[in-house]
Tab-separated table of C-alpha atoms in Angstrom:
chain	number	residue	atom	x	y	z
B	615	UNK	CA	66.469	121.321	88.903
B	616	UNK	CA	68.677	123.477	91.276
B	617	UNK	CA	71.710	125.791	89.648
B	618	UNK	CA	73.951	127.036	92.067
B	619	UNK	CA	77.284	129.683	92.068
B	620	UNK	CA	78.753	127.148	94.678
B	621	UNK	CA	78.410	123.590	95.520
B	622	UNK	CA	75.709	122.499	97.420
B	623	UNK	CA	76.495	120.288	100.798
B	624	UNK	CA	74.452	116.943	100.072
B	625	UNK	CA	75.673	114.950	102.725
B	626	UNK	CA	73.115	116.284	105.867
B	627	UNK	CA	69.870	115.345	102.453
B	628	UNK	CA	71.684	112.138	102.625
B	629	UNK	CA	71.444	111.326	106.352
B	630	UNK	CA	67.953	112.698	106.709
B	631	UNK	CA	67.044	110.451	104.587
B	632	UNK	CA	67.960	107.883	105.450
B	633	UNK	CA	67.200	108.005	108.936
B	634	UNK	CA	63.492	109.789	107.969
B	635	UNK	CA	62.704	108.156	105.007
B	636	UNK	CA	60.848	110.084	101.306
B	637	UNK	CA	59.574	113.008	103.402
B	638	UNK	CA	63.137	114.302	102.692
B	639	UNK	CA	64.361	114.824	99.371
B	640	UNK	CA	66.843	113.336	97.579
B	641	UNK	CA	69.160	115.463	95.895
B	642	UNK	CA	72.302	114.164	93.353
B	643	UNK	CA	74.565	116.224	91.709
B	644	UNK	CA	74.241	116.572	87.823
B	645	UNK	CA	77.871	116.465	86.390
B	646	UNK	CA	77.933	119.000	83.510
B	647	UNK	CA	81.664	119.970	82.174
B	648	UNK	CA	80.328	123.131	80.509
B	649	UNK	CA	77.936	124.531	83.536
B	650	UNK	CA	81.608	123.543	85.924
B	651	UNK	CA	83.825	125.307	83.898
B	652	UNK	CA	81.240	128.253	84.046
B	653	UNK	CA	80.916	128.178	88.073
B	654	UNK	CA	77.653	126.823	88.246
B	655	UNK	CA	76.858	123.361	89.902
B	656	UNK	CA	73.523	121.946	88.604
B	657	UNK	CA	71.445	119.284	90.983
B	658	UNK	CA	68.174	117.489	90.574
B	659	UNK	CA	65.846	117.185	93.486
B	660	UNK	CA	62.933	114.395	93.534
B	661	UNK	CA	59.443	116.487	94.035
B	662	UNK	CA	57.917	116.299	97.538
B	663	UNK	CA	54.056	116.655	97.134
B	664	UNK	CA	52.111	118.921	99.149
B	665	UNK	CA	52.286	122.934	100.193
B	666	UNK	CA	54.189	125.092	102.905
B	667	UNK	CA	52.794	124.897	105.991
B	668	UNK	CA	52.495	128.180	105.798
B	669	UNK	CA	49.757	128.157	102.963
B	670	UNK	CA	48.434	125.100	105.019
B	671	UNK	CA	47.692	124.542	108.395
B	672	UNK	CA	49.307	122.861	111.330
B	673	UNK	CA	50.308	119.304	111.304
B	674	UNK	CA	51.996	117.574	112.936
B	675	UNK	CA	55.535	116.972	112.503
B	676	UNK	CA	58.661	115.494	113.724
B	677	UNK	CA	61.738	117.396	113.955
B	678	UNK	CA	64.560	114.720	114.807
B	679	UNK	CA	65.138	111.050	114.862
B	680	UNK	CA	67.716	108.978	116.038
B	681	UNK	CA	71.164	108.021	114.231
B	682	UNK	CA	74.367	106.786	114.941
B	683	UNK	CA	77.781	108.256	116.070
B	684	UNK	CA	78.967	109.592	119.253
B	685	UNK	CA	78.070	112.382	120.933
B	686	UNK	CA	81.436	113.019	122.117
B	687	UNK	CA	83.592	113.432	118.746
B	688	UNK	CA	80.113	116.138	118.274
B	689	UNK	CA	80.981	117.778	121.161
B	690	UNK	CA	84.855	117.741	121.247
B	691	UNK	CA	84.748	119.183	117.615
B	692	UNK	CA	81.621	121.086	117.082
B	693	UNK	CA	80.123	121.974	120.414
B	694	UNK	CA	82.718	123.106	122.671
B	695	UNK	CA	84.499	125.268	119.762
B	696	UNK	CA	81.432	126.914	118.917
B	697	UNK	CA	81.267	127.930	122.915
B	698	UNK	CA	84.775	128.797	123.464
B	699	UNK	CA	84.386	131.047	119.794
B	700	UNK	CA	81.535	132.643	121.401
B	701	UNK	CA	83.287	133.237	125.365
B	702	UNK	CA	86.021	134.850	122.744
B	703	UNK	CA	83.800	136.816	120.569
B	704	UNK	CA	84.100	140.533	119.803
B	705	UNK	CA	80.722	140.537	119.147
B	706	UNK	CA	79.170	143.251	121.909
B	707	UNK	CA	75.557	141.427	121.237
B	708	UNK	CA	77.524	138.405	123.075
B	709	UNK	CA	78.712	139.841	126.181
B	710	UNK	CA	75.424	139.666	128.443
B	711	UNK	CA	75.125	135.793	128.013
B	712	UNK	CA	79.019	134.924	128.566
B	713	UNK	CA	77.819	133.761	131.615
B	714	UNK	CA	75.819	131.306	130.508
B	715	UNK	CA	77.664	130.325	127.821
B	716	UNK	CA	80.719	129.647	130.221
B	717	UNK	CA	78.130	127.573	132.843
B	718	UNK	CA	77.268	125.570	129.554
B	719	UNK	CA	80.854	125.142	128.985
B	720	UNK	CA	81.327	123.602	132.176
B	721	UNK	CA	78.334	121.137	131.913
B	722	UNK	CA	79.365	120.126	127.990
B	723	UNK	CA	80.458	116.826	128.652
B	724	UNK	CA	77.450	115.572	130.828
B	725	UNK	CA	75.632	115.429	127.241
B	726	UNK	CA	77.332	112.448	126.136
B	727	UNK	CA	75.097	110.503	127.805
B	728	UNK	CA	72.539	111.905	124.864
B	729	UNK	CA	71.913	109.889	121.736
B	730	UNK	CA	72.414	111.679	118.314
B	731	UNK	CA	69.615	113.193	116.309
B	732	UNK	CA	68.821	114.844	112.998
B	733	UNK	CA	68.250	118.189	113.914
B	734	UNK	CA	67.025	120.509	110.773
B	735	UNK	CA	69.246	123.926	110.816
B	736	UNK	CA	66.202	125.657	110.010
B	737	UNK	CA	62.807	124.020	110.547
B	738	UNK	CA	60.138	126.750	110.368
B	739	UNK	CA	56.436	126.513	108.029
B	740	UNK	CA	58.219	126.931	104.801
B	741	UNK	CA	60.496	124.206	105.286
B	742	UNK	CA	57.583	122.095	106.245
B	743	UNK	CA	55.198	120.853	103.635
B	744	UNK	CA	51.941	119.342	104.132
B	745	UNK	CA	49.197	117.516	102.468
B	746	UNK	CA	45.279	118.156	102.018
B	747	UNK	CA	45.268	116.160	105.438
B	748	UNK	CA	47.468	118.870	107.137
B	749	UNK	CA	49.747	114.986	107.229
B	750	UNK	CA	53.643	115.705	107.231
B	751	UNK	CA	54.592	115.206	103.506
B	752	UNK	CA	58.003	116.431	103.048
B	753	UNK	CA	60.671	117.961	105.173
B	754	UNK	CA	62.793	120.476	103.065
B	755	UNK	CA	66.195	122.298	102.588
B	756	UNK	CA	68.390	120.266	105.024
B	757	UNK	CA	71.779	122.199	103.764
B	758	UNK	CA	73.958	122.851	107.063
B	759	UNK	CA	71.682	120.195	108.969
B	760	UNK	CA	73.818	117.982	111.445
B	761	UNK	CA	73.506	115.221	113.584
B	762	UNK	CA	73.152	116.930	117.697
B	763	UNK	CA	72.332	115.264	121.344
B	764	UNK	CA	69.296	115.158	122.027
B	765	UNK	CA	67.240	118.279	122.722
B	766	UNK	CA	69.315	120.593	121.141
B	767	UNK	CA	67.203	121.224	118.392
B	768	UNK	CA	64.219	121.446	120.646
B	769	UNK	CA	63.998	125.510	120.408
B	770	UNK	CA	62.262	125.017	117.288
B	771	UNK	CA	59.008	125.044	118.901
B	772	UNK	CA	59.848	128.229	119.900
B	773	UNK	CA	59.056	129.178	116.166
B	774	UNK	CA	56.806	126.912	115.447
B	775	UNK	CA	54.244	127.219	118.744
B	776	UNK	CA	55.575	130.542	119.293
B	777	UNK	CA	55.233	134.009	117.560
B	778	UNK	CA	57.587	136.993	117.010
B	779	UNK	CA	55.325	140.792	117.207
B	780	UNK	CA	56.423	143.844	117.491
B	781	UNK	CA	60.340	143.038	117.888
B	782	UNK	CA	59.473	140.343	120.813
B	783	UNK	CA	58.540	136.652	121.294
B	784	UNK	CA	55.243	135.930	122.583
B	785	UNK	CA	53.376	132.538	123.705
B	786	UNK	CA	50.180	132.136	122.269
B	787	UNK	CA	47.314	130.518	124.756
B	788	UNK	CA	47.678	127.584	122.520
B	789	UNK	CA	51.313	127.245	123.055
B	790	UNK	CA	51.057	124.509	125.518
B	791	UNK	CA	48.986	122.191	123.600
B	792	UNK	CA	51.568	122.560	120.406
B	793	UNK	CA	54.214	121.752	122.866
B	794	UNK	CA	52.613	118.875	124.089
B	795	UNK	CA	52.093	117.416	120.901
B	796	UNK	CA	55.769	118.743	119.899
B	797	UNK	CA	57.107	116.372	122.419
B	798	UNK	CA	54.759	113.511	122.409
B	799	UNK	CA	55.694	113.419	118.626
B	800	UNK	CA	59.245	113.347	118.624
B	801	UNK	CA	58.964	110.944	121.741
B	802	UNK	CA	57.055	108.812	120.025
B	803	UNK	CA	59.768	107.955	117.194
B	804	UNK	CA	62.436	107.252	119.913
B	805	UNK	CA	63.380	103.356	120.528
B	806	UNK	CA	62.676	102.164	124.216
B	807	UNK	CA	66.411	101.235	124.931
B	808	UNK	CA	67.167	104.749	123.558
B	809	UNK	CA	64.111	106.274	125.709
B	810	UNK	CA	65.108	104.605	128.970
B	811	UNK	CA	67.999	107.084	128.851
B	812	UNK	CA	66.668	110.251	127.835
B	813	UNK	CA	63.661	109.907	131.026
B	814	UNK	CA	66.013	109.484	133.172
B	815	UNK	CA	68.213	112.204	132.606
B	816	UNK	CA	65.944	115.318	132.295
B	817	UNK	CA	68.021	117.909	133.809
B	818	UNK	CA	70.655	116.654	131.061
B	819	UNK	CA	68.358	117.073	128.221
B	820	UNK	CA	67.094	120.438	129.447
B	821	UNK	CA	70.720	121.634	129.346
B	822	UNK	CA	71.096	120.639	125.392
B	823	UNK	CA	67.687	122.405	125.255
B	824	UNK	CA	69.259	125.747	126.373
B	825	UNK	CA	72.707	125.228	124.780
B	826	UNK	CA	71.000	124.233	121.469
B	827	UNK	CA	68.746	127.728	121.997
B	828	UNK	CA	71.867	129.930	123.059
B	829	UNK	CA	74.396	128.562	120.055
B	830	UNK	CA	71.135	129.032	117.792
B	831	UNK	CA	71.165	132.698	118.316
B	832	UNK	CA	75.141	133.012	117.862
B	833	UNK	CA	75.469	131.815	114.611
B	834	UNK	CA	79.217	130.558	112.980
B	835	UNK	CA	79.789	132.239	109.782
B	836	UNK	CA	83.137	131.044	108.877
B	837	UNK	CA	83.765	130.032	112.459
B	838	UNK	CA	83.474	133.299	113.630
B	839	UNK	CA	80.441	134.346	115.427
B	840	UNK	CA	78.349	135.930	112.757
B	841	UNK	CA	75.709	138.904	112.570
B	842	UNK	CA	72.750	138.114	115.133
B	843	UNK	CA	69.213	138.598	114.420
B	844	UNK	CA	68.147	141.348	116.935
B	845	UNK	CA	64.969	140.169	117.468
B	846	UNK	CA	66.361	136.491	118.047
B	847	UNK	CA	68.799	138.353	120.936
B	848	UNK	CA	65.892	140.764	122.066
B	849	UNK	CA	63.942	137.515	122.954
B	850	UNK	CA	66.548	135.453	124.264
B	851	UNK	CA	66.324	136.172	127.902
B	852	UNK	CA	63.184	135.411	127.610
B	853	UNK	CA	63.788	132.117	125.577
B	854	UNK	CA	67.020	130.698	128.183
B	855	UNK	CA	64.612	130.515	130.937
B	856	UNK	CA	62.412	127.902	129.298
B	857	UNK	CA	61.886	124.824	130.561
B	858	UNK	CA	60.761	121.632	129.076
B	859	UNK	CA	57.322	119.983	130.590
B	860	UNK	CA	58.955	117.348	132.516
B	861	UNK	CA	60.876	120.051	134.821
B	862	UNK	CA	58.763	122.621	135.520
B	863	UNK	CA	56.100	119.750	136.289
C-alpha cells in the first residue's frame, strides 16, 4: 500500500508493463472518498520478490525494450523543447555545454530513424531487484519513465558500470566487461527488422547516447531547467566524450 500528498502518474507502470512483462509492478489506484477529501491518494502495488541490487550482487538486467509510437511527435514535443529550454536557461551551470546542446539541436531530427524504447527515469541498484540467482526479478519505481529513441537511456551504465569518488566519475577495470554485457543484453531483446536499423545507423544512435546523457544532467522541473547535481556536471565532460563500442572500435 502506497499513500501519497499528490497523485501518483501510473501511466509510464502501465507501459512498462506491458512491454516488460511482471518484473514491473502493477500499480492501481484505490478510490477512497474520505483519504480524497483529506489530500491523500492511496494505491496498491503487487509485491516483486527479491532484494536491491544493492544488498545483492550484479545481474544482469535490461534497461529498455521496444514499443510503439513515433519518434517524431517525441521529439517535436519533448526533445527539442527540453533543448531549446536549456540553450535559454539562466542556469550559469548550463552555459559551458550550450555548444553542444545547440550541435544536438541541429542533429534532432536525424533520430527519427530510431525506434521507441522504455527508458527507466532512474535505473540505478535500488531500483533494481534481484533474486538468490543475482536473476533480474523486478524493475521498480517507473514514475516520470517515458518512451525515448533508442540509446538515449544508454548513460545508465554510466551508474551502473561506473562509480562516483571523491566528487568525480571513475571507470572501474571492469567497466568494459559490464558494458559489454550492458549492450549484448539490451541487444538481445531487440526484433531483427527493428535491429537491421539500429546497426546500421551507429553514428545516429551514438548521438541519442550523448543527447540522452546531456538532457539527463539538465533536469525539467516544471519545464524549467531545474537544480543540477554538481557532481553529475563535474563529470560531464568527462561523460559527453563517451563513445559506444561499435565507434570507437
Amino acid at each position: 500500500m502506497i499513500f501519497r500528498p499528490e497523485p501518483l502518474d501510473i501511466e509510464p507502470f502501465e507501459l512498462a508493463r506491458t512491454v516488460l512483462g511482471p518484473v514491473v509492478p502493477d500499480v492501481q489506484l484505490l478510490k477512497d472518498e474520505n483519504l480524497a477529501s483529506e489530500g491523500i491518494w492511496a494505491y496498491w502495488m503487487t509485491c516483486t520478490p527479491g532484494k536491491t541490487w544493492l544488498d545483492g550482487a550484479r545481474g544482469r538486467r535490461s534497461q529498455s525494450r521496444v514499443t510503439t509510437g513515433s519518434s517524431k511527435l517525441v521529439i517535436d514535443n519533448k526533445l527539442r523543447p527540453h533543448l531549446e529550454l536549456l540553450l535559454s536557461s539562466p542556469n550559469e551551470r548550463s552555459y559551458e555545454f550550450r555548444d553542444f546542446a545547440r550541435d544536438l539541436l541541429g542533429k534532432l531530427d536525424w533520430l527519427q530513424i530510431l525506434p521507441l524504447f522504455v527508458s527507466h527515469f532512474d535505473l540505478n541498484d535500488i531500483n533494481i531487484l534481484v533474486d538468490d540467482n543475482c536473476e533480474v526479478s523486478g524493475l521498480i519505481d517507473w514514475e516520470l519513465s517515458t518512451r525515448l529513441p533508442f540509446g538515449m537511456g544508454f548513460g545508465r551504465i554510466y551508474t551502473l558500470a561506473g562509480e562516483y569518488s571523491d566528487r568525480k566519475f571513475h571507470m572501474p577495470p571492469e567497466f568494459e566487461d559490464a558494458e559489454k554485457g550492458f549492450c549484448e543484453e539490451v541487444y538481445k531483446g531487440i526484433p531483427a527488422e527493428v535491429r537491421k536499423s539500429i546497426e546500421e545507423n551507429p553514428d545516429i544512435v551514438q548521438i541519442a547516447v550523448t543527447l540522452g546523457t546531456l538532457l539527463n544532467a539538465f533536469r525539467l522541473d516544471d519545464d524549467v531547467i531545474g537544480s543540477c547535481n554538481p557532481v553529475v556536471i563535474e563529470a560531464l565532460p568527462k561523460l559527453l566524450t563517451y563513445r559506444i563500442p561499435v565507434i570507437r572500435g
